[in-house]
CSV table of C-alpha atoms in Angstrom, one decimal:
chain,number,residue,atom,x,y,z
A,1,UNK,CA,-38.4,182.8,29.1
A,2,UNK,CA,-40.7,185.6,28.7
A,3,UNK,CA,-44.0,185.8,30.5
A,4,UNK,CA,-47.7,184.2,30.2
A,5,UNK,CA,-48.8,186.1,27.3
A,6,UNK,CA,-46.6,185.0,24.3
A,7,UNK,CA,-49.5,184.4,21.9
A,8,UNK,CA,-49.5,180.6,20.5
A,9,UNK,CA,-52.2,180.0,18.2
A,10,UNK,CA,-53.3,176.5,17.0
A,11,UNK,CA,-51.1,176.7,13.8
A,12,UNK,CA,-48.3,176.9,15.8
A,13,UNK,CA,-48.6,173.9,17.9
A,14,UNK,CA,-49.4,172.1,15.0
A,15,UNK,CA,-46.0,172.7,12.9
A,16,UNK,CA,-44.4,172.3,16.7
A,17,UNK,CA,-45.9,168.7,16.2
A,18,UNK,CA,-44.2,168.4,12.8
A,19,UNK,CA,-40.9,169.4,13.9
A,20,UNK,CA,-41.2,172.7,11.6
A,21,UNK,CA,-40.6,175.4,14.0
A,22,UNK,CA,-37.3,177.1,14.5
A,23,UNK,CA,-35.3,178.1,17.4
A,24,UNK,CA,-37.0,180.9,18.9
A,25,UNK,CA,-40.7,179.9,18.3
A,26,UNK,CA,-40.3,176.6,19.1
A,27,UNK,CA,-38.6,177.6,22.5
A,28,UNK,CA,-41.6,179.7,23.2
A,29,UNK,CA,-44.3,176.8,22.5
A,30,UNK,CA,-42.2,174.7,24.7
A,31,UNK,CA,-42.1,177.3,27.1
A,32,UNK,CA,-46.1,177.3,26.9
A,33,UNK,CA,-46.6,174.0,26.9
A,34,UNK,CA,-44.6,173.7,30.6
A,35,UNK,CA,-47.0,175.9,32.0
A,36,UNK,CA,-50.2,174.4,30.3
A,37,UNK,CA,-50.7,170.6,31.4
A,38,UNK,CA,-53.5,169.5,29.6
A,39,UNK,CA,-52.2,170.8,26.5
A,40,UNK,CA,-48.8,169.4,26.7
A,41,UNK,CA,-50.4,166.1,27.2
A,42,UNK,CA,-52.3,166.6,23.9
A,43,UNK,CA,-49.5,167.6,22.1
A,44,UNK,CA,-47.5,165.0,23.2
A,45,UNK,CA,-50.2,162.2,22.3
A,46,UNK,CA,-50.4,164.0,18.7
A,47,UNK,CA,-46.5,164.0,18.3
A,48,UNK,CA,-46.5,160.1,19.8
A,49,UNK,CA,-49.2,159.0,17.0
A,50,UNK,CA,-47.3,161.1,13.9
A,51,UNK,CA,-44.1,159.3,15.3
A,52,UNK,CA,-46.1,155.7,15.2
A,53,UNK,CA,-47.4,156.0,11.7
A,54,UNK,CA,-44.6,157.1,10.3
A,55,UNK,CA,-42.9,154.0,12.0
A,56,UNK,CA,-45.5,151.6,10.9
A,57,UNK,CA,-45.4,152.8,7.3
A,58,UNK,CA,-41.2,153.3,6.9
A,59,UNK,CA,-41.0,149.4,5.8
A,60,UNK,CA,-43.2,149.8,3.0
A,61,UNK,CA,-41.4,152.7,1.0
A,62,UNK,CA,-38.0,151.0,1.8
A,63,UNK,CA,-39.5,147.9,-0.4
A,64,UNK,CA,-37.7,147.9,-3.9
A,65,UNK,CA,-40.2,148.9,-7.1
A,66,UNK,CA,-41.9,146.1,-8.5
A,67,UNK,CA,-41.1,145.0,-12.2
A,68,UNK,CA,-44.9,146.3,-12.8
A,69,UNK,CA,-44.5,149.7,-11.7
A,70,UNK,CA,-41.0,150.9,-13.0
A,71,UNK,CA,-41.7,153.3,-15.6
A,72,UNK,CA,-40.1,151.4,-18.3
A,73,UNK,CA,-42.5,148.9,-18.1
A,74,UNK,CA,-45.3,151.2,-18.3
A,75,UNK,CA,-44.1,152.9,-21.1
A,76,UNK,CA,-43.7,149.5,-23.2
A,77,UNK,CA,-47.3,148.8,-22.5
A,78,UNK,CA,-48.8,152.1,-23.7
A,79,UNK,CA,-46.5,152.3,-26.8
A,80,UNK,CA,-47.7,148.7,-27.7
A,81,UNK,CA,-51.4,150.0,-27.1
A,82,UNK,CA,-50.8,152.9,-28.8
A,83,UNK,CA,-49.0,151.3,-32.0
A,84,UNK,CA,-52.1,148.7,-32.0
A,85,UNK,CA,-54.6,151.8,-32.1
A,86,UNK,CA,-52.6,153.6,-34.8
A,87,UNK,CA,-52.4,150.5,-36.8
A,88,UNK,CA,-56.1,150.2,-37.0
A,89,UNK,CA,-56.7,154.2,-37.6
A,90,UNK,CA,-53.9,153.5,-40.7
A,91,UNK,CA,-55.8,150.7,-41.8
A,92,UNK,CA,-59.3,152.4,-42.2
A,93,UNK,CA,-57.7,155.5,-43.3
A,94,UNK,CA,-55.4,153.9,-46.0
A,95,UNK,CA,-58.5,152.9,-48.0
A,96,UNK,CA,-59.6,156.9,-48.4
A,97,UNK,CA,-56.0,158.1,-48.6
A,98,UNK,CA,-55.0,155.4,-51.4
A,99,UNK,CA,-58.2,156.4,-53.0
A,100,UNK,CA,-57.4,160.2,-53.1
A,101,UNK,CA,-54.0,159.9,-54.2
A,102,UNK,CA,-54.7,158.0,-57.0
A,103,UNK,CA,-57.0,160.1,-58.1
A,104,UNK,CA,-54.4,163.2,-57.5
A,105,UNK,CA,-52.2,161.2,-59.4
A,106,UNK,CA,-54.4,160.4,-62.1
A,107,UNK,CA,-55.1,164.1,-62.7
A,108,UNK,CA,-51.4,165.1,-62.5
A,109,UNK,CA,-50.7,162.2,-65.3
A,110,UNK,CA,-53.3,163.8,-67.7
A,111,UNK,CA,-51.8,167.2,-67.4
A,112,UNK,CA,-48.3,167.2,-66.9
A,113,UNK,CA,-46.0,164.5,-66.0
A,114,UNK,CA,-45.9,161.5,-68.0
A,115,UNK,CA,-42.9,160.0,-66.0
A,116,UNK,CA,-45.1,158.3,-63.2
A,117,UNK,CA,-47.2,156.5,-65.6
A,118,UNK,CA,-46.4,153.2,-65.1
A,119,UNK,CA,-45.5,152.3,-61.5
A,120,UNK,CA,-47.7,154.8,-59.2
A,121,UNK,CA,-51.3,153.7,-60.4
A,122,UNK,CA,-50.4,149.8,-60.1
A,123,UNK,CA,-49.0,150.6,-56.7
A,124,UNK,CA,-52.1,152.5,-55.4
A,125,UNK,CA,-54.5,149.6,-56.7
A,126,UNK,CA,-52.4,147.2,-54.9
A,127,UNK,CA,-52.6,149.3,-51.5
A,128,UNK,CA,-56.0,149.9,-51.4
A,129,UNK,CA,-56.8,146.3,-52.4
A,130,UNK,CA,-54.7,145.5,-49.5
A,131,UNK,CA,-56.6,147.9,-47.4
A,132,UNK,CA,-59.8,146.6,-48.1
A,133,UNK,CA,-58.6,143.1,-47.9
A,134,UNK,CA,-57.4,144.0,-44.3
A,135,UNK,CA,-60.4,145.4,-43.3
A,136,UNK,CA,-62.8,143.0,-44.5
A,137,UNK,CA,-61.2,139.5,-44.8
A,138,UNK,CA,-61.5,139.5,-41.0
A,139,UNK,CA,-65.1,140.2,-41.0
A,140,UNK,CA,-67.2,137.4,-39.7
A,141,UNK,CA,-70.9,138.9,-39.6
A,142,UNK,CA,-70.9,141.1,-42.9
A,143,UNK,CA,-67.8,139.8,-44.9
A,144,UNK,CA,-69.7,140.9,-48.4
A,145,UNK,CA,-72.4,143.0,-48.8
A,146,UNK,CA,-74.2,141.1,-51.5
A,147,UNK,CA,-73.7,137.4,-51.3
A,148,UNK,CA,-73.3,134.8,-54.0
A,149,UNK,CA,-76.9,133.8,-53.9
A,150,UNK,CA,-77.9,137.4,-55.6
A,151,UNK,CA,-74.5,136.7,-58.0
A,152,UNK,CA,-76.2,138.2,-61.4
A,153,UNK,CA,-77.7,141.4,-59.4
A,154,UNK,CA,-73.8,141.8,-57.5
A,155,UNK,CA,-72.3,142.0,-60.7
A,156,UNK,CA,-74.8,144.0,-62.3
A,157,UNK,CA,-74.8,146.5,-59.7
A,158,UNK,CA,-70.9,146.6,-59.3
A,159,UNK,CA,-70.7,146.9,-63.2
A,160,UNK,CA,-73.0,149.7,-63.1
A,161,UNK,CA,-71.2,151.6,-60.5
A,162,UNK,CA,-67.8,150.9,-61.9
A,163,UNK,CA,-68.7,151.6,-65.4
A,164,UNK,CA,-67.1,148.3,-66.5
A,165,UNK,CA,-68.4,145.3,-66.8
A,166,UNK,CA,-67.4,142.8,-64.0
A,167,UNK,CA,-67.5,139.1,-64.1
A,168,UNK,CA,-66.8,137.1,-61.2
A,169,UNK,CA,-63.8,134.7,-62.1
A,170,UNK,CA,-64.3,131.5,-61.6
A,171,UNK,CA,-61.5,130.2,-59.1
A,172,UNK,CA,-62.8,126.4,-58.1
A,173,UNK,CA,-59.6,125.1,-60.0
A,174,UNK,CA,-57.6,126.8,-57.1
A,175,UNK,CA,-60.7,125.8,-54.2
A,176,UNK,CA,-62.1,129.0,-54.0
A,177,UNK,CA,-65.7,129.7,-54.2
A,178,UNK,CA,-67.3,133.0,-54.6
A,179,UNK,CA,-69.0,134.5,-51.3
A,180,UNK,CA,-70.0,137.7,-52.7
A,181,UNK,CA,-69.1,141.3,-52.7
A,182,UNK,CA,-69.1,144.8,-52.0
A,183,UNK,CA,-68.8,148.5,-53.3
A,184,UNK,CA,-65.8,150.6,-51.3
A,185,UNK,CA,-64.6,154.1,-52.3
A,186,UNK,CA,-62.0,154.3,-54.9
A,187,UNK,CA,-59.8,156.7,-56.5
A,188,UNK,CA,-62.1,159.4,-57.9
A,189,UNK,CA,-64.9,157.0,-58.1
A,190,UNK,CA,-66.1,153.3,-56.9
A,191,UNK,CA,-64.3,150.0,-56.2
A,192,UNK,CA,-65.5,146.7,-56.2
A,193,UNK,CA,-64.4,143.8,-53.9
A,194,UNK,CA,-65.4,140.3,-54.6
A,195,UNK,CA,-64.6,137.8,-52.2
A,196,UNK,CA,-63.9,134.4,-52.1
A,197,UNK,CA,-63.4,131.6,-49.7
A,198,UNK,CA,-62.0,128.1,-49.8
A,199,UNK,CA,-63.0,124.9,-47.7
A,200,UNK,CA,-60.6,125.8,-45.2
A,201,UNK,CA,-62.1,129.4,-44.5
A,202,UNK,CA,-59.2,131.1,-46.4
A,203,UNK,CA,-60.2,134.3,-48.1
A,204,UNK,CA,-59.3,135.5,-51.2
A,205,UNK,CA,-60.2,139.0,-52.8
A,206,UNK,CA,-60.6,140.6,-56.4
A,207,UNK,CA,-60.7,144.2,-56.3
A,208,UNK,CA,-61.8,146.2,-59.2
A,209,UNK,CA,-61.5,150.2,-59.8
A,210,UNK,CA,-61.1,152.7,-62.5
A,211,UNK,CA,-57.2,153.5,-63.2
A,212,UNK,CA,-55.3,155.4,-65.5
A,213,UNK,CA,-53.1,153.6,-68.1
A,214,UNK,CA,-53.9,150.9,-70.4
A,215,UNK,CA,-51.5,147.9,-69.8
A,216,UNK,CA,-49.3,147.5,-67.1
A,217,UNK,CA,-46.9,144.0,-65.9
A,218,UNK,CA,-48.3,142.4,-62.7
A,219,UNK,CA,-46.9,144.3,-59.5
A,220,UNK,CA,-46.4,142.1,-56.6
A,221,UNK,CA,-46.7,143.7,-53.1
A,222,UNK,CA,-46.4,142.0,-49.6
A,223,UNK,CA,-48.5,143.5,-47.0
A,224,UNK,CA,-48.0,141.7,-43.3
A,225,UNK,CA,-49.3,138.1,-44.4
A,226,UNK,CA,-51.3,139.4,-47.3
A,227,UNK,CA,-50.0,139.2,-50.9
A,228,UNK,CA,-51.3,141.2,-53.8
A,229,UNK,CA,-51.1,140.9,-57.5
A,230,UNK,CA,-52.0,144.3,-58.9
A,231,UNK,CA,-52.2,145.3,-62.9
A,232,UNK,CA,-53.9,147.7,-65.1
A,233,UNK,CA,-55.9,147.1,-68.0
A,234,UNK,CA,-57.3,149.1,-70.4
A,235,UNK,CA,-58.3,151.9,-67.8
A,236,UNK,CA,-59.1,149.5,-65.2
A,237,UNK,CA,-57.1,148.7,-62.0
A,238,UNK,CA,-57.2,145.0,-60.8
A,239,UNK,CA,-55.9,143.2,-57.7
A,240,UNK,CA,-55.8,139.5,-56.4
A,241,UNK,CA,-54.9,139.3,-52.7
A,242,UNK,CA,-54.7,136.4,-50.3
A,243,UNK,CA,-53.2,135.4,-47.4
A,244,UNK,CA,-50.6,133.3,-49.7
A,245,UNK,CA,-46.9,132.8,-50.7
A,246,UNK,CA,-46.0,135.0,-54.1
A,247,UNK,CA,-45.9,131.0,-55.7
A,248,UNK,CA,-49.3,130.0,-54.7
A,249,UNK,CA,-50.9,133.6,-55.9
A,250,UNK,CA,-49.1,134.1,-58.9
A,251,UNK,CA,-51.1,131.5,-61.0
A,252,UNK,CA,-54.6,132.6,-59.5
A,253,UNK,CA,-53.6,136.4,-60.7
A,254,UNK,CA,-52.8,134.8,-64.0
A,255,UNK,CA,-56.1,132.8,-64.2
A,256,UNK,CA,-57.9,135.8,-63.2
A,257,UNK,CA,-56.0,137.9,-65.7
A,258,UNK,CA,-56.9,135.6,-68.5
A,259,UNK,CA,-60.0,134.9,-67.5
A,260,UNK,CA,-61.3,138.8,-67.8
A,261,UNK,CA,-59.5,139.5,-71.0
A,262,UNK,CA,-60.6,137.0,-72.9
A,263,UNK,CA,-64.1,137.5,-72.0
A,264,UNK,CA,-63.6,141.2,-72.2
B,1,UNK,CA,-37.1,166.1,-23.4
B,2,UNK,CA,-36.5,164.8,-19.6
B,3,UNK,CA,-37.2,161.0,-19.6
B,4,UNK,CA,-40.3,160.9,-17.3
B,5,UNK,CA,-38.6,157.7,-16.0
B,6,UNK,CA,-35.9,159.7,-14.1
B,7,UNK,CA,-38.5,162.0,-12.3
B,8,UNK,CA,-41.2,159.7,-11.6
B,9,UNK,CA,-39.1,156.5,-10.3
B,10,UNK,CA,-37.7,158.2,-7.4
B,11,UNK,CA,-41.4,158.9,-6.2
B,12,UNK,CA,-42.7,156.0,-6.5
B,13,UNK,CA,-41.4,154.3,-3.1
B,14,UNK,CA,-43.6,157.1,-1.5
B,15,UNK,CA,-46.6,156.7,-3.9
B,16,UNK,CA,-46.8,153.1,-2.7
B,17,UNK,CA,-46.5,153.9,0.9
B,18,UNK,CA,-49.1,156.5,0.5
B,19,UNK,CA,-51.5,154.8,-1.2
B,20,UNK,CA,-50.9,151.5,0.9
B,21,UNK,CA,-52.0,153.6,4.1
B,22,UNK,CA,-55.1,154.4,2.3
B,23,UNK,CA,-56.3,151.0,1.1
B,24,UNK,CA,-54.6,148.7,3.6
B,25,UNK,CA,-54.0,146.2,0.8
B,26,UNK,CA,-50.4,145.6,-0.9
B,27,UNK,CA,-52.0,144.2,-4.2
B,28,UNK,CA,-54.9,147.3,-4.7
B,29,UNK,CA,-52.3,149.6,-3.8
B,30,UNK,CA,-49.8,148.8,-6.4
B,31,UNK,CA,-53.0,148.6,-8.8
B,32,UNK,CA,-53.4,152.1,-7.7
B,33,UNK,CA,-50.1,153.3,-8.3
B,34,UNK,CA,-50.0,151.9,-11.7
B,35,UNK,CA,-53.2,153.8,-12.6
B,36,UNK,CA,-51.5,156.9,-11.5
B,37,UNK,CA,-48.4,156.5,-13.2
B,38,UNK,CA,-50.1,155.3,-16.4
B,39,UNK,CA,-52.6,158.6,-16.3
B,40,UNK,CA,-49.1,160.7,-15.4
B,41,UNK,CA,-47.4,159.6,-18.4
B,42,UNK,CA,-50.7,160.3,-20.6
B,43,UNK,CA,-50.7,163.7,-19.1
B,44,UNK,CA,-47.0,164.1,-19.1
B,45,UNK,CA,-46.6,166.9,-21.5
B,46,UNK,CA,-49.4,169.1,-20.2
B,47,UNK,CA,-48.1,169.3,-16.7
B,48,UNK,CA,-47.2,172.4,-15.0
B,49,UNK,CA,-43.3,172.4,-15.6
B,50,UNK,CA,-42.5,174.4,-12.3
B,51,UNK,CA,-40.9,171.4,-10.2
B,52,UNK,CA,-44.3,170.3,-8.4
B,53,UNK,CA,-44.4,166.8,-9.8
B,54,UNK,CA,-44.7,165.3,-6.5
B,55,UNK,CA,-47.7,167.3,-5.8
B,56,UNK,CA,-49.1,166.6,-8.9
B,57,UNK,CA,-48.6,162.8,-8.7
B,58,UNK,CA,-50.0,162.9,-5.4
B,59,UNK,CA,-53.3,164.6,-6.6
B,60,UNK,CA,-53.6,162.2,-9.6
B,61,UNK,CA,-53.6,159.3,-7.0
B,62,UNK,CA,-55.6,160.7,-4.5
B,63,UNK,CA,-58.5,161.7,-7.0
B,64,UNK,CA,-58.7,158.2,-8.6
B,65,UNK,CA,-59.1,157.0,-5.3
B,66,UNK,CA,-61.8,159.0,-4.6
B,67,UNK,CA,-63.3,158.1,-7.9
B,68,UNK,CA,-62.8,154.4,-7.1
B,69,UNK,CA,-64.5,155.1,-3.9
B,70,UNK,CA,-67.5,156.8,-5.6
B,71,UNK,CA,-68.0,154.1,-8.0
B,72,UNK,CA,-68.0,151.4,-5.4
B,73,UNK,CA,-70.6,153.3,-3.5
B,74,UNK,CA,-72.7,153.6,-6.2
B,75,UNK,CA,-72.6,150.1,-7.3
B,76,UNK,CA,-74.1,149.4,-3.5
B,77,UNK,CA,-71.0,148.7,-1.5
B,78,UNK,CA,-72.1,151.1,1.3
B,79,UNK,CA,-74.3,147.9,2.9
B,80,UNK,CA,-71.1,146.0,2.7
B,81,UNK,CA,-68.8,148.9,4.8
B,82,UNK,CA,-71.3,149.1,7.3
B,83,UNK,CA,-71.5,145.4,8.0
B,84,UNK,CA,-68.0,145.0,8.0
B,85,UNK,CA,-67.6,148.3,10.4
B,86,UNK,CA,-69.8,146.4,12.8
B,87,UNK,CA,-67.7,143.2,13.4
B,88,UNK,CA,-64.8,144.7,13.1
B,89,UNK,CA,-65.3,147.4,15.1
B,90,UNK,CA,-64.3,145.3,18.7
B,91,UNK,CA,-61.2,144.1,17.2
B,92,UNK,CA,-60.4,147.5,16.1
B,93,UNK,CA,-60.7,149.1,19.3
B,94,UNK,CA,-58.9,146.6,20.7
B,95,UNK,CA,-55.7,146.6,18.4
B,96,UNK,CA,-55.6,150.2,18.4
B,97,UNK,CA,-55.8,150.4,22.2
B,98,UNK,CA,-53.3,147.7,22.5
B,99,UNK,CA,-50.7,147.8,20.0
B,100,UNK,CA,-51.2,151.7,19.5
B,101,UNK,CA,-52.3,150.7,15.6
B,102,UNK,CA,-52.3,154.4,14.4
B,103,UNK,CA,-52.6,153.0,10.9
B,104,UNK,CA,-55.7,150.9,11.3
B,105,UNK,CA,-57.4,154.1,13.7
B,106,UNK,CA,-56.6,156.2,10.5
B,107,UNK,CA,-59.2,154.4,8.8
B,108,UNK,CA,-61.7,155.7,10.9
B,109,UNK,CA,-61.0,159.2,9.7
B,110,UNK,CA,-62.8,160.7,6.7
B,111,UNK,CA,-60.7,160.5,3.7
B,112,UNK,CA,-59.8,164.2,3.7
B,113,UNK,CA,-58.1,164.1,6.8
B,114,UNK,CA,-56.4,160.9,6.5
B,115,UNK,CA,-55.0,162.1,3.3
B,116,UNK,CA,-53.4,165.1,5.3
B,117,UNK,CA,-51.7,163.5,8.1
B,118,UNK,CA,-50.2,160.9,5.7
B,119,UNK,CA,-49.1,163.8,3.2
B,120,UNK,CA,-48.0,166.1,6.1
B,121,UNK,CA,-47.2,163.5,8.6
B,122,UNK,CA,-45.5,160.6,7.2
B,123,UNK,CA,-44.6,162.1,3.4
B,124,UNK,CA,-43.2,165.4,5.2
B,125,UNK,CA,-45.3,167.5,2.6
B,126,UNK,CA,-45.0,171.6,3.3
B,127,UNK,CA,-48.4,172.6,4.1
B,128,UNK,CA,-48.2,174.7,0.9
B,129,UNK,CA,-47.7,171.4,-1.4
B,130,UNK,CA,-50.3,169.5,0.9
B,131,UNK,CA,-52.7,172.5,0.3
B,132,UNK,CA,-51.9,171.3,-3.6
B,133,UNK,CA,-52.6,168.0,-3.2
B,134,UNK,CA,-56.1,169.2,-2.0
B,135,UNK,CA,-57.0,171.6,-3.8
B,136,UNK,CA,-57.8,173.9,-0.7
B,137,UNK,CA,-56.3,177.0,0.4
B,138,UNK,CA,-53.2,176.7,3.1
B,139,UNK,CA,-55.3,178.0,5.7
B,140,UNK,CA,-57.9,175.3,5.3
B,141,UNK,CA,-55.3,172.9,5.3
B,142,UNK,CA,-53.8,174.3,8.9
B,143,UNK,CA,-57.6,174.0,10.5
B,144,UNK,CA,-58.0,170.6,9.0
B,145,UNK,CA,-55.0,169.2,10.5
B,146,UNK,CA,-55.4,170.7,13.8
B,147,UNK,CA,-59.1,168.5,13.5
B,148,UNK,CA,-57.8,165.6,11.8
B,149,UNK,CA,-55.3,164.9,14.7
B,150,UNK,CA,-57.8,165.6,17.1
B,151,UNK,CA,-60.2,162.7,15.8
B,152,UNK,CA,-57.3,160.5,15.5
B,153,UNK,CA,-56.4,161.5,19.0
B,154,UNK,CA,-60.0,160.3,20.2
B,155,UNK,CA,-60.1,157.0,18.1
B,156,UNK,CA,-56.9,156.0,19.5
B,157,UNK,CA,-57.9,156.7,22.9
B,158,UNK,CA,-61.5,155.8,23.0
B,159,UNK,CA,-61.9,153.7,20.1
B,160,UNK,CA,-64.2,153.7,17.2
B,161,UNK,CA,-67.5,153.3,19.0
B,162,UNK,CA,-67.6,156.3,20.8
B,163,UNK,CA,-66.3,158.3,17.9
B,164,UNK,CA,-69.0,156.7,15.6
B,165,UNK,CA,-71.7,157.3,17.9
B,166,UNK,CA,-70.9,161.5,17.8
B,167,UNK,CA,-70.6,161.3,14.4
B,168,UNK,CA,-74.0,160.3,13.8
């Protein structure tokens, strides 16, 4: 080995502790330590402690990965969270999107393409109704904007905003009582939602807004567990939505249709 | 895109070991690893695509742990820590002396020194990689590593009491 004055700095001592020096430098450090008793003790202690720490923690890294830390598990949970968030956003957005596209269709109908006439506006009505149903039927604190106690005011107000005389059909024969209603954005103007409730707390909505077209057949739409019958009558679209089967809902929709036309 | 699972899973055992060495609690360590993996997945597309995945992951874990510690302090856990230290000092000292419980002694070091000793001494991070996790220049890593080992030696040899007195 070379003489006393091979310069060894602290960085090299640390690399020596970590066993990261290659041949010549390692030999140089070893030679240096051989001549310096105190330093040799210190470095030996540091190497021992490093080894102890590694030994103490060795078992931990040998354990199998717990199920909850598997990437597939975490990804599945993330996807589920994301999907919930997206569906909430979609429900909120649907009201506006449906409104906007219905307006666009209405325009295009007036100008060029009569082909789409019958189907599309009814679909838009049904979708708008279903989205509004999903949003407000779960509402506990404020299911309606104006309650049934002010029924006359409610119907006058909604009629004025819709530009259509709105009546609240009597659905008592089906067990539904009027709770009240609210104004919503719909198409190029406003939409009205009347909400009914039966004795079990099950809710039903009647959704009305301006629409192009004179008369169409009932259009049925199933949206999760919410069922909707929609139709267009003399420039207005109507939709009855409830958590019910097609068979349960059809007579109610017919009654609403008859009630509205006989009075209209 | 490369499946994140194939890249991340081989690193999970080491992440669990690092988390356990920091927290001394198996369940809390796995919570920390889970948070780390969730954050990594949520930022997966914005990570630097240059193969420094390990340093990136360990940095996420370390920062989450530091944030949690800060929050605990803000909630007033500081008092608790002092009390615990007082009663545990004697037993810890004994353990450290008798069984050479370096892991327990490690707890007497500041977080940064603790992390350095674990990353370099146990996880075999290069000095450069460790510098990246701690977000400091490599020269700083070398000087702090030297100080950390000196301090650990002092705790193992003299027990934490002497060290605490000197720190204050």
